[in-house]
DNA sequence: CGGCTTCTTGATCAAGGTCAACCTTTGTGG
DNA sequence: CCACAAAGGTTGACCTTGATCAAGAAGCCG
């Protein structure tokens, strides 16, 4: 496709997108350093890749996916024109999701400036970005109710380990033990299982001597085992959360 | 709990959170208008609620959930100290997720200023916010691979309808028809099903005269029927996405 | 016209849901 | 301090949903 200057961007005219002021537009135009055409079925970002560009999908379809420990593919989102690609690894450092084209695509390549420049220059812009992110998150939330892949005991182990790590990061867990107020019903609604099957799964984790819940407390007996069993491992991000 | 001034906030000292500069801290202190203590099992935000406050969870556990059409509960996230509560409906206007306490909790009430003030005043702050959001989204992504609730044909109908609406918003669909490059395999990986079962589910949708896929095209035959069958309805947000 | 990949359909099997009974813990009033 | 009720947890029996395996049909190139 011929080079499309941002001023003539077909997408930008749609009501669905934030209308930019002139200086904002100038800023974005400056950001755009090129354009790439890729065929269908082409890998745009490999899962696990650290460094990579920041793109806007100008035309065509793509999808974002992750690979499970067992090598299965879980598609996480369908990307349509207007989607930003590569923001996750740019901001979070690493990304375990990859992106692949479904049709021939045209990408706008954004570069030269860092995101910090962007934040500093346009407060309102970042506002819109937060909004876009929240919207995506909500869609992800909605889809949460739809997906499955691992067996019940694995899901449970995964969740318990993830939660335990969050608590540990907050100083709310010590040496394989933490307070645990969730009941079977909560775990069931969380993992999309029945409460009776949560019982069975907990028994399985106990039997394997991985973890157990008792007296409002969670005990991680074998962290390595849990990790291996569930495929969960600590994400290493250099992030600092915002505390309002 | 006694009133905790932001300067003495126990959470704020943790490495996990962004360290504020003095003026930033002053801004946040100004934002905090009060503090609430609530018992366990208390509804903090009702699902579907439009107006509501913005809170920070200071101590205790809570969870965020949505209700499916059939009245089932899907817990979407466990909220721990430091989590922001109510940002979704503040920014997106409506929120279909509710929040309920698991233990007695203490909430910091943020008010007086709008988010726009916040964006305008602190560019870097919003940067951190974007980061936090992306982090959450990623967690949601990771959990995506874990959940399930509806039957296969329902999931499929839900997804097709959601996608169709996104395309329509982009002007890429017309009158019940759109181009559709995804194959069975993609749908399977997206919905956590086997490709053979996608075939069966498609047949079911065809049999019910709801939708069909043929010749790289998706036809929504009975939109109302699809909506009723899958429980999907257009989210009405006043949002404008950011197009970089 | 083969030789691909993709789609469809059938048969079989396992994971997990549902229902029901029973056990354990916690809480409450006498 | 006990008795009883109510809520939560465990276990078993049975059945539904969807995975897996396999064979055939349809497209889609070269």
Coordinates of C-alpha atoms (C1' of nucleotides) in Angstrom, one line a residue:
Chain A
X1 CA 0.0 0.0 0.0
X2 CA 1.2 3.5 -0.7
X3 CA 2.4 5.5 2.2
X4 CA -0.5 7.1 4.0
X5 CA 0.3 10.3 5.9
X6 CA -1.6 10.5 9.2
X7 CA -3.5 13.6 8.0
X8 CA -5.1 11.4 5.4
X9 CA -5.6 8.4 7.6
X10 CA -8.9 6.8 6.7
X11 CA -9.4 5.4 10.2
X12 CA -8.9 8.8 11.8
X13 CA -12.1 10.1 10.3
X14 CA -14.2 7.6 12.1
X15 CA -16.4 8.7 15.0
X16 CA -15.1 5.7 16.9
X17 CA -11.7 7.3 17.4
X18 CA -10.7 10.3 19.4
X19 CA -10.5 13.4 17.2
X20 CA -7.0 14.9 17.6
X21 CA -6.2 18.6 17.9
X22 CA -3.7 19.9 15.4
X23 CA -0.6 19.8 17.7
X24 CA -1.6 16.3 18.7
X25 CA -1.9 15.2 15.1
X26 CA 1.5 16.7 14.4
X27 CA 2.9 14.7 17.3
X28 CA 1.5 11.5 16.0
X29 CA 2.6 12.2 12.5
X30 CA 6.1 12.7 13.8
X31 CA 5.8 9.3 15.5
X32 CA 5.0 7.5 12.4
X33 CA 8.3 6.4 10.8
X34 CA 7.1 4.0 8.2
X35 CA 4.7 1.5 7.0
X36 CA 4.9 -2.2 6.4
X37 CA 2.9 -4.6 4.3
X38 CA 2.8 -8.2 5.4
X39 CA 1.1 -11.3 4.0
X40 CA -1.4 -13.4 5.8
X41 CA -0.1 -15.9 8.4
X42 CA 2.9 -13.9 9.1
X43 CA 4.3 -13.6 12.6
X44 CA 4.4 -9.9 13.7
X45 CA 5.5 -10.5 17.2
X46 CA 6.9 -13.8 18.5
X47 CA 5.5 -14.8 21.9
X48 CA 8.2 -14.2 24.6
X49 CA 9.9 -11.6 22.5
X50 CA 11.4 -8.8 24.5
X51 CA 12.4 -6.0 22.1
X52 CA 10.1 -5.1 19.3
X53 CA 8.5 -2.2 17.5
X54 CA 5.3 -0.4 18.3
X55 CA 2.7 -0.6 15.5
X56 CA -0.8 0.5 14.6
X57 CA -2.8 -2.0 12.5
X58 CA -3.9 0.2 9.6
X59 CA -5.7 -2.4 7.5
X60 CA -6.3 -6.2 7.7
X61 CA -6.9 -8.7 10.5
X62 CA -4.5 -10.2 13.0
X63 CA -4.7 -12.0 16.3
X64 CA -2.9 -12.0 19.6
X65 CA -2.2 -15.3 21.3
X66 CA -0.2 -17.1 24.0
X67 CA 1.2 -20.5 24.2
X68 CA 0.4 -22.7 27.2
X69 CA 3.1 -24.9 28.8
X70 CA 1.8 -27.8 26.9
X71 CA 2.3 -26.0 23.6
X72 CA -1.4 -25.3 23.0
X73 CA -2.4 -22.0 21.5
X74 CA -4.8 -19.7 23.2
X75 CA -6.0 -16.8 21.1
X76 CA -6.6 -13.9 23.4
X77 CA -7.9 -11.2 21.0
X78 CA -8.7 -10.5 17.4
X79 CA -7.0 -7.3 16.2
X80 CA -8.8 -5.1 13.8
X81 CA -7.8 -1.8 12.1
X82 CA -7.0 0.8 14.7
X83 CA -5.5 -1.7 17.2
X84 CA -2.2 -0.9 18.7
X85 CA 0.3 -3.7 18.5
X86 CA 3.3 -4.1 20.8
X87 CA 2.3 -1.8 23.6
X88 CA 2.4 -4.5 26.1
X89 CA 6.1 -5.4 25.7
X90 CA 7.0 -1.8 25.3
X91 CA 5.5 -0.8 28.6
X92 CA 5.7 -4.0 30.6
X93 CA 9.1 -5.0 29.3
X94 CA 8.3 -8.6 28.3
X95 CA 5.2 -10.0 26.7
X96 CA 4.2 -13.6 26.6
X97 CA 1.7 -13.0 23.9
X98 CA 2.5 -13.1 20.2
X99 CA 0.8 -11.5 17.2
X100 CA 0.1 -13.1 13.8
X101 CA -1.7 -11.8 10.7
X102 CA -4.8 -13.4 9.5
X103 CA -5.1 -11.5 6.2
X104 CA -2.5 -9.3 4.4
X105 CA -2.0 -6.4 6.7
X106 CA -0.6 -2.9 6.6
X107 CA 1.2 -1.7 9.7
X108 CA 2.1 1.9 10.7
X109 CA 5.5 1.8 12.4
X110 CA 5.8 4.1 15.4
X111 CA 9.2 5.0 16.6
X112 CA 11.8 7.5 17.6
X113 CA 10.0 8.7 20.6
X114 CA 9.5 6.9 23.9
X115 CA 6.2 6.6 25.6
X116 CA 7.5 9.0 28.3
X117 CA 7.7 11.7 25.7
X118 CA 4.1 11.0 24.9
X119 CA 2.9 11.1 28.5
X120 CA 4.8 14.4 29.1
X121 CA 3.5 16.0 26.0
X122 CA -0.1 15.2 26.1
X123 CA -2.0 14.6 29.3
X124 CA -5.3 14.3 27.6
X125 CA -3.8 11.8 25.2
X126 CA -2.9 9.4 27.9
X127 CA -6.4 9.9 29.2
X128 CA -7.7 8.5 26.1
X129 CA -5.2 5.7 26.2
X130 CA -6.3 4.7 29.7
X131 CA -9.8 4.6 28.4
X132 CA -8.9 2.4 25.5
X133 CA -7.0 0.1 27.8
X134 CA -9.9 -0.2 30.2
X135 CA -12.2 -0.9 27.3
X136 CA -10.0 -3.7 26.2
X137 CA -9.7 -5.0 29.7
X138 CA -13.4 -5.1 29.9
X139 CA -13.7 -7.1 26.8
X140 CA -11.2 -9.4 28.2
X141 CA -13.2 -9.7 31.4
X142 CA -16.3 -10.5 29.3
X143 CA -14.4 -13.2 27.5
X144 CA -13.1 -14.5 30.7
X145 CA -16.5 -16.1 31.2
X146 CA -16.0 -18.1 27.9
X147 CA -12.7 -19.8 27.9
X148 CA -11.1 -23.0 29.1
X149 CA -8.1 -25.2 28.5
X150 CA -6.5 -26.8 31.6
X151 CA -8.0 -29.4 33.9
X152 CA -9.7 -28.4 37.1
X153 CA -6.8 -29.3 39.5
X154 CA -4.4 -27.4 37.2
X155 CA -6.5 -24.3 37.1
X156 CA -6.8 -24.4 40.8
X157 CA -3.1 -24.8 41.3
X158 CA -2.4 -22.0 38.9
X159 CA -4.8 -19.6 40.6
X160 CA -3.6 -20.4 44.1
X161 CA 0.0 -19.8 43.1
X162 CA -0.7 -16.6 41.3
X163 CA -2.6 -15.3 44.3
X164 CA 0.0 -16.4 46.7
X165 CA 2.6 -14.5 44.8
X166 CA 0.5 -11.3 44.8
X167 CA 0.1 -11.7 48.5
X168 CA 3.8 -12.2 49.0
X169 CA 4.6 -9.1 47.0
X170 CA 2.4 -7.2 49.5
X171 CA 4.1 -8.8 52.5
X172 CA 0.9 -10.6 53.3
X173 CA 2.4 -14.1 53.1
X174 CA 5.3 -15.8 54.8
X175 CA 7.1 -19.0 54.2
X176 CA 4.6 -21.0 52.3
X177 CA 1.6 -19.8 54.2
X178 CA -1.0 -17.1 53.9
X179 CA -4.4 -16.1 55.2
X180 CA -7.1 -17.3 52.8
X181 CA -10.7 -16.1 53.1
X182 CA -12.1 -17.6 49.9
X183 CA -14.5 -20.5 50.2
X184 CA -15.2 -23.3 47.7
X185 CA -18.0 -21.3 46.2
X186 CA -15.7 -18.4 45.4
X187 CA -13.1 -20.6 43.9
X188 CA -15.8 -22.3 41.8
X189 CA -17.1 -19.0 40.4
X190 CA -13.6 -17.8 39.8
X191 CA -12.5 -20.9 37.8
X192 CA -15.8 -21.7 36.2
X193 CA -16.2 -25.0 38.1
X194 CA -18.8 -26.4 40.5
X195 CA -18.0 -26.2 44.2
X196 CA -18.1 -29.9 44.5
X197 CA -15.5 -30.3 41.9
X198 CA -13.3 -27.7 43.7
X199 CA -13.4 -30.1 46.6
X200 CA -12.2 -32.9 44.4
X201 CA -9.5 -30.8 42.9
X202 CA -8.3 -29.7 46.4
X203 CA -8.1 -33.3 47.4
X204 CA -6.0 -34.0 44.4
X205 CA -3.6 -31.2 45.3
X206 CA -3.4 -32.5 48.8
X207 CA -2.8 -36.0 47.5
X208 CA 0.1 -34.8 45.4
X209 CA 1.4 -32.9 48.4
X210 CA 1.4 -29.6 46.6
X211 CA -0.9 -27.4 48.6
X212 CA -3.7 -27.5 51.1
X213 CA -6.3 -25.1 52.6
X214 CA -7.3 -25.3 56.2
X215 CA -8.5 -23.1 59.0
X216 CA -8.8 -20.0 56.8
X217 CA -5.2 -20.5 55.6
X218 CA -3.5 -21.6 52.4
X219 CA -0.3 -23.6 52.7
X220 CA 1.9 -24.0 49.6
X221 CA 3.7 -27.3 50.4
X222 CA 5.7 -27.7 47.3
X223 CA 6.2 -24.5 45.3
X224 CA 8.3 -26.1 42.6
X225 CA 5.8 -28.9 42.2
X226 CA 2.9 -26.5 42.0
X227 CA 4.7 -24.5 39.4
X228 CA 5.4 -27.5 37.3
X229 CA 2.0 -28.9 37.7
X230 CA 0.1 -25.7 36.8
X231 CA 2.5 -24.1 34.4
X232 CA 2.5 -20.9 36.4
X233 CA 5.7 -19.0 37.0
X234 CA 6.3 -15.5 38.4
X235 CA 6.1 -12.8 35.7
X236 CA 9.2 -10.7 35.9
X237 CA 8.1 -7.1 35.2
X238 CA 10.0 -4.0 36.1
X239 CA 6.7 -2.3 36.9
X240 CA 5.5 -0.2 39.8
X241 CA 1.8 0.0 40.3
X242 CA 0.0 3.3 40.7
X243 CA -1.4 3.8 44.1
X244 CA -3.9 6.6 44.1
Chain B
X1 CA -9.7 2.1 61.4
X2 CA -8.4 5.5 62.4
X3 CA -8.0 8.0 59.5
X4 CA -4.7 7.3 57.7
X5 CA -3.2 10.4 56.0
X6 CA -1.6 9.5 52.7
X7 CA 1.9 10.5 54.0
X8 CA 1.6 7.7 56.5
X9 CA 0.1 5.1 54.2
X10 CA 1.6 1.8 55.0
X11 CA 1.2 0.6 51.4
X12 CA 2.9 3.5 49.9
X13 CA 6.2 2.5 51.5
X14 CA 6.3 -0.8 49.6
X15 CA 8.7 -1.1 46.7
X16 CA 5.8 -2.5 44.6
X17 CA 4.2 0.9 44.3
X18 CA 5.4 3.9 42.4
X19 CA 7.2 6.3 44.7
X20 CA 5.6 9.7 44.5
X21 CA 7.3 13.1 44.3
X22 CA 6.2 15.6 46.9
X23 CA 3.8 17.5 44.7
X24 CA 2.3 14.3 43.4
X25 CA 1.8 13.1 47.0
X26 CA 0.1 16.4 47.8
X27 CA -2.2 15.9 44.9
X28 CA -3.2 12.5 46.0
X29 CA -3.6 13.6 49.6
X30 CA -6.0 16.2 48.3
X31 CA -7.9 13.6 46.4
X32 CA -8.6 11.5 49.5
X33 CA -11.7 12.8 51.1
X34 CA -12.4 10.1 53.6
X35 CA -12.2 6.5 54.6
X36 CA -14.8 3.8 55.0
X37 CA -14.8 0.6 57.0
X38 CA -17.1 -2.2 55.7
X39 CA -17.7 -5.7 57.0
X40 CA -17.1 -8.9 55.1
X41 CA -19.7 -9.9 52.4
X42 CA -20.7 -6.3 51.8
X43 CA -21.5 -5.0 48.3
X44 CA -19.2 -2.2 47.4
X45 CA -20.4 -1.7 43.9
X46 CA -23.6 -3.3 42.5
X47 CA -23.1 -4.8 39.0
X48 CA -24.7 -2.5 36.4
X49 CA -24.4 0.5 38.7
X50 CA -23.7 3.7 36.8
X51 CA -22.7 6.3 39.3
X52 CA -20.4 5.5 42.1
X53 CA -17.4 6.5 44.0
X54 CA -13.7 5.9 43.3
X55 CA -11.9 4.0 46.0
X56 CA -8.6 2.5 46.9
X57 CA -8.6 -0.7 48.8
X58 CA -6.4 0.1 51.8
X59 CA -6.8 -3.1 53.7
X60 CA -8.7 -6.4 53.4
X61 CA -9.8 -8.6 50.5
X62 CA -12.5 -8.1 47.9
X63 CA -13.5 -9.5 44.6
X64 CA -14.8 -8.2 41.3
X65 CA -17.5 -10.2 39.5
X66 CA -20.1 -10.1 36.7
X67 CA -23.4 -11.9 36.4
X68 CA -24.2 -13.9 33.3
X69 CA -27.5 -13.8 31.6
X70 CA -28.5 -16.9 33.4
X71 CA -27.7 -15.4 36.8
X72 CA -24.5 -17.2 37.4
X73 CA -21.7 -15.4 39.0
X74 CA -18.2 -15.1 37.4
X75 CA -15.5 -13.8 39.6
X76 CA -13.2 -11.8 37.4
X77 CA -10.5 -10.7 39.9
X78 CA -9.5 -10.8 43.5
X79 CA -8.7 -7.4 44.8
X80 CA -6.0 -6.9 47.4
X81 CA -4.7 -3.8 49.2
X82 CA -3.6 -1.2 46.7
X83 CA -6.3 -2.1 44.1
X84 CA -8.3 0.8 42.7
X85 CA -12.1 0.2 42.8
X86 CA -14.6 1.9 40.6
X87 CA -12.3 3.2 37.9
X88 CA -14.1 1.2 35.2
X89 CA -17.4 2.9 35.7
X90 CA -15.9 6.3 36.2
X91 CA -14.0 6.1 32.9
X92 CA -16.2 3.9 30.8
X93 CA -19.5 5.3 32.2
X94 CA -21.1 2.0 33.0
X95 CA -19.7 -1.1 34.5
X96 CA -21.2 -4.5 34.4
X97 CA -19.0 -5.8 37.1
X98 CA -19.7 -5.5 40.8
X99 CA -17.4 -5.6 43.8
X100 CA -18.0 -7.3 47.1
X101 CA -15.8 -7.6 50.2
X102 CA -14.5 -10.9 51.3
X103 CA -13.1 -9.7 54.7
X104 CA -13.7 -6.5 56.6
X105 CA -12.2 -3.8 54.4
X106 CA -11.0 -0.2 54.7
X107 CA -11.5 1.9 51.7
X108 CA -10.0 5.3 50.9
X109 CA -12.5 7.5 49.2
X110 CA -11.2 9.6 46.4
X111 CA -13.3 12.5 45.2
X112 CA -13.6 16.1 44.4
X113 CA -11.5 16.1 41.4
X114 CA -12.3 14.4 38.1
X115 CA -9.9 12.2 36.2
X116 CA -9.3 14.9 33.7
X117 CA -7.7 17.0 36.4
X118 CA -5.5 14.1 37.1
X119 CA -4.5 13.6 33.5
X120 CA -3.8 17.4 33.1
X121 CA -1.8 17.7 36.2
X122 CA 0.5 14.7 36.0
X123 CA 1.5 13.2 32.7
X124 CA 3.9 10.8 34.3
X125 CA 1.2 9.7 36.7
X126 CA -1.0 8.6 33.9
X127 CA 1.9 6.8 32.5
X128 CA 2.0 4.7 35.6
X129 CA -1.7 4.2 35.4
X130 CA -1.5 2.9 31.9
X131 CA 1.1 0.5 33.1
X132 CA -1.0 -0.7 36.0
X133 CA -3.9 -1.2 33.6
X134 CA -1.8 -3.2 31.2
X135 CA -0.5 -5.3 34.0
X136 CA -4.1 -6.1 35.0
X137 CA -5.0 -6.8 31.4
X138 CA -2.2 -9.2 31.2
X139 CA -3.4 -11.0 34.2
X140 CA -6.8 -11.2 32.7
X141 CA -5.3 -12.5 29.5
X142 CA -3.5 -15.2 31.5
X143 CA -6.7 -16.1 33.2
X144 CA -8.5 -16.2 29.9
X145 CA -6.9 -19.5 29.4
X146 CA -8.6 -20.8 32.5
X147 CA -12.2 -20.1 32.5
X148 CA -15.5 -21.5 31.2
X149 CA -19.1 -21.3 31.8
X150 CA -21.4 -21.4 28.7
X151 CA -21.9 -24.3 26.2
X152 CA -19.9 -24.4 23.0
X153 CA -22.6 -23.1 20.7
X154 CA -23.4 -20.2 23.1
X155 CA -19.7 -19.2 23.3
X156 CA -19.5 -19.3 19.6
X157 CA -22.6 -17.2 19.1
X158 CA -21.3 -14.7 21.7
X159 CA -18.0 -14.3 20.0
X160 CA -19.4 -14.0 16.5
X161 CA -21.8 -11.3 17.6
X162 CA -19.2 -9.4 19.5
X163 CA -16.8 -9.5 16.6
X164 CA -19.5 -8.5 14.1
X165 CA -20.3 -5.5 16.2
X166 CA -16.7 -4.4 16.3
X167 CA -16.5 -4.7 12.5
X168 CA -19.7 -2.8 12.1
X169 CA -18.4 0.0 14.3
X170 CA -15.4 0.2 11.8
X171 CA -17.7 0.2 8.8
X172 CA -16.4 -3.2 7.8
X173 CA -19.8 -5.0 7.9
X174 CA -23.0 -4.3 6.2
X175 CA -26.5 -5.6 6.7
X176 CA -25.9 -8.8 8.5
X177 CA -22.8 -9.8 6.5
X178 CA -19.1 -9.4 6.9
X179 CA -15.8 -10.8 5.6
X180 CA -14.5 -13.5 7.8
X181 CA -11.0 -14.9 7.5
X182 CA -10.9 -17.0 10.7
X183 CA -10.9 -20.8 10.2
X184 CA -12.2 -23.5 12.5
X185 CA -8.8 -23.8 14.1
X186 CA -8.7 -20.2 15.0
X187 CA -12.2 -20.3 16.5
X188 CA -11.2 -23.4 18.5
X189 CA -8.1 -21.8 20.0
X190 CA -10.1 -18.7 20.7
X191 CA -12.9 -20.4 22.6
X192 CA -11.0 -23.2 24.1
X193 CA -12.7 -25.9 22.1
X194 CA -11.6 -28.5 19.6
X195 CA -11.9 -27.6 15.9
X196 CA -14.2 -30.6 15.4
X197 CA -16.5 -29.3 18.0
X198 CA -16.6 -25.9 16.4
X199 CA -18.0 -27.6 13.3
X200 CA -20.8 -29.1 15.4
X201 CA -21.5 -25.8 17.1
X202 CA -21.6 -24.0 13.7
X203 CA -24.1 -26.6 12.5
X204 CA -26.2 -25.9 15.6
X205 CA -26.2 -22.2 14.9
X206 CA -27.2 -23.0 11.3
X207 CA -29.9 -25.3 12.4
X208 CA -31.4 -22.7 14.7
X209 CA -31.1 -20.2 11.7
X210 CA -29.0 -17.8 13.7
X211 CA -25.8 -17.5 11.7
X212 CA -23.7 -19.2 9.2
X213 CA -20.2 -19.0 7.8
X214 CA -19.5 -19.6 4.1
X215 CA -17.1 -18.5 1.4
X216 CA -14.9 -16.5 3.8
X217 CA -18.0 -14.6 5.0
X218 CA -20.1 -14.5 8.1
X219 CA -23.8 -14.0 7.9
X220 CA -25.8 -13.1 11.0
X221 CA -29.3 -14.3 10.1
X222 CA -31.2 -13.5 13.2
X223 CA -29.5 -10.9 15.3
X224 CA -32.1 -10.9 18.0
X225 CA -32.1 -14.6 18.2
X226 CA -28.3 -14.6 18.5
X227 CA -28.4 -12.1 21.2
X228 CA -30.9 -14.0 23.2
X229 CA -29.1 -17.3 22.6
X230 CA -25.7 -16.1 23.7
X231 CA -26.5 -13.4 26.2
X232 CA -24.5 -10.9 24.3
X233 CA -25.7 -7.3 23.9
X234 CA -23.9 -4.2 22.6
X235 CA -22.1 -2.4 25.4
X236 CA -23.0 1.2 25.3
X237 CA -19.9 3.3 26.2
X238 CA -19.3 6.9 25.4
X239 CA -15.7 6.1 24.7
X240 CA -13.4 7.1 21.8
X241 CA -10.5 4.9 21.3
X242 CA -7.0 6.3 21.0
X243 CA -5.5 5.9 17.5
X244 CA -1.7 6.4 17.6
Chain C
dC1 C1' -5.3 -34.9 -12.4
dG2 C1' -3.1 -35.8 -7.9
dG3 C1' -1.7 -33.8 -3.5
dC4 C1' -2.5 -30.5 -0.1
dT5 C1' -5.3 -28.4 3.6
dT6 C1' -9.7 -27.7 5.6
dC7 C1' -14.3 -29.1 6.8
dT8 C1' -17.8 -32.5 8.2
dT9 C1' -19.6 -36.4 10.5
dG10 C1' -19.6 -40.6 13.4
dA11 C1' -18.0 -43.5 17.4
dT12 C1' -15.9 -43.7 21.7
dC13 C1' -14.2 -41.9 26.1
dA14 C1' -13.0 -38.8 29.9
dA15 C1' -13.7 -34.5 32.6
dG16 C1' -16.6 -32.3 35.1
dG17 C1' -21.7 -31.1 36.2
dT18 C1' -25.8 -32.4 39.0
dC19 C1' -28.1 -34.4 42.7
dA20 C1' -28.2 -36.3 47.1
dA21 C1' -26.6 -38.0 51.5
dC22 C1' -23.6 -37.2 55.1
dC23 C1' -20.1 -35.0 57.9
dT24 C1' -17.8 -30.8 60.2
dT25 C1' -17.6 -26.4 61.7
dT26 C1' -19.5 -22.3 63.5
dG27 C1' -22.9 -19.8 65.7
dT28 C1' -26.9 -18.9 68.9
dG29 C1' -30.0 -19.0 72.6
dG30 C1' -31.3 -21.3 76.8
Chain D
dC1 C1' -21.8 -25.3 78.8
dC2 C1' -24.8 -27.7 76.0
dA3 C1' -28.3 -28.4 72.2
dC4 C1' -29.6 -27.5 68.1
dA5 C1' -29.6 -25.1 63.7
dA6 C1' -27.4 -23.4 59.7
dA7 C1' -23.8 -23.1 56.7
dG8 C1' -20.0 -25.0 54.5
dG9 C1' -17.3 -29.1 53.1
dT10 C1' -16.7 -34.0 51.5
dT11 C1' -18.0 -38.0 49.0
dG12 C1' -20.5 -41.1 45.9
dA13 C1' -23.5 -42.3 41.7
dC14 C1' -25.0 -41.0 37.5
dC15 C1' -25.2 -38.3 33.2
dT16 C1' -23.9 -34.5 29.9
dT17 C1' -20.6 -32.0 27.3
dG18 C1' -17.0 -31.8 24.6
dA19 C1' -12.2 -34.2 23.4
dT20 C1' -10.1 -37.6 20.6
dC21 C1' -9.6 -40.6 16.9
dA22 C1' -10.6 -41.9 12.4
dA23 C1' -12.7 -41.8 7.9
dG24 C1' -14.6 -39.5 4.2
dA25 C1' -16.0 -35.1 1.5
dA26 C1' -14.7 -30.5 -0.5
dG27 C1' -12.0 -27.1 -1.9
dC28 C1' -7.7 -25.3 -3.6
dC29 C1' -3.6 -25.1 -5.4
dG30 C1' 0.4 -27.0 -8.4

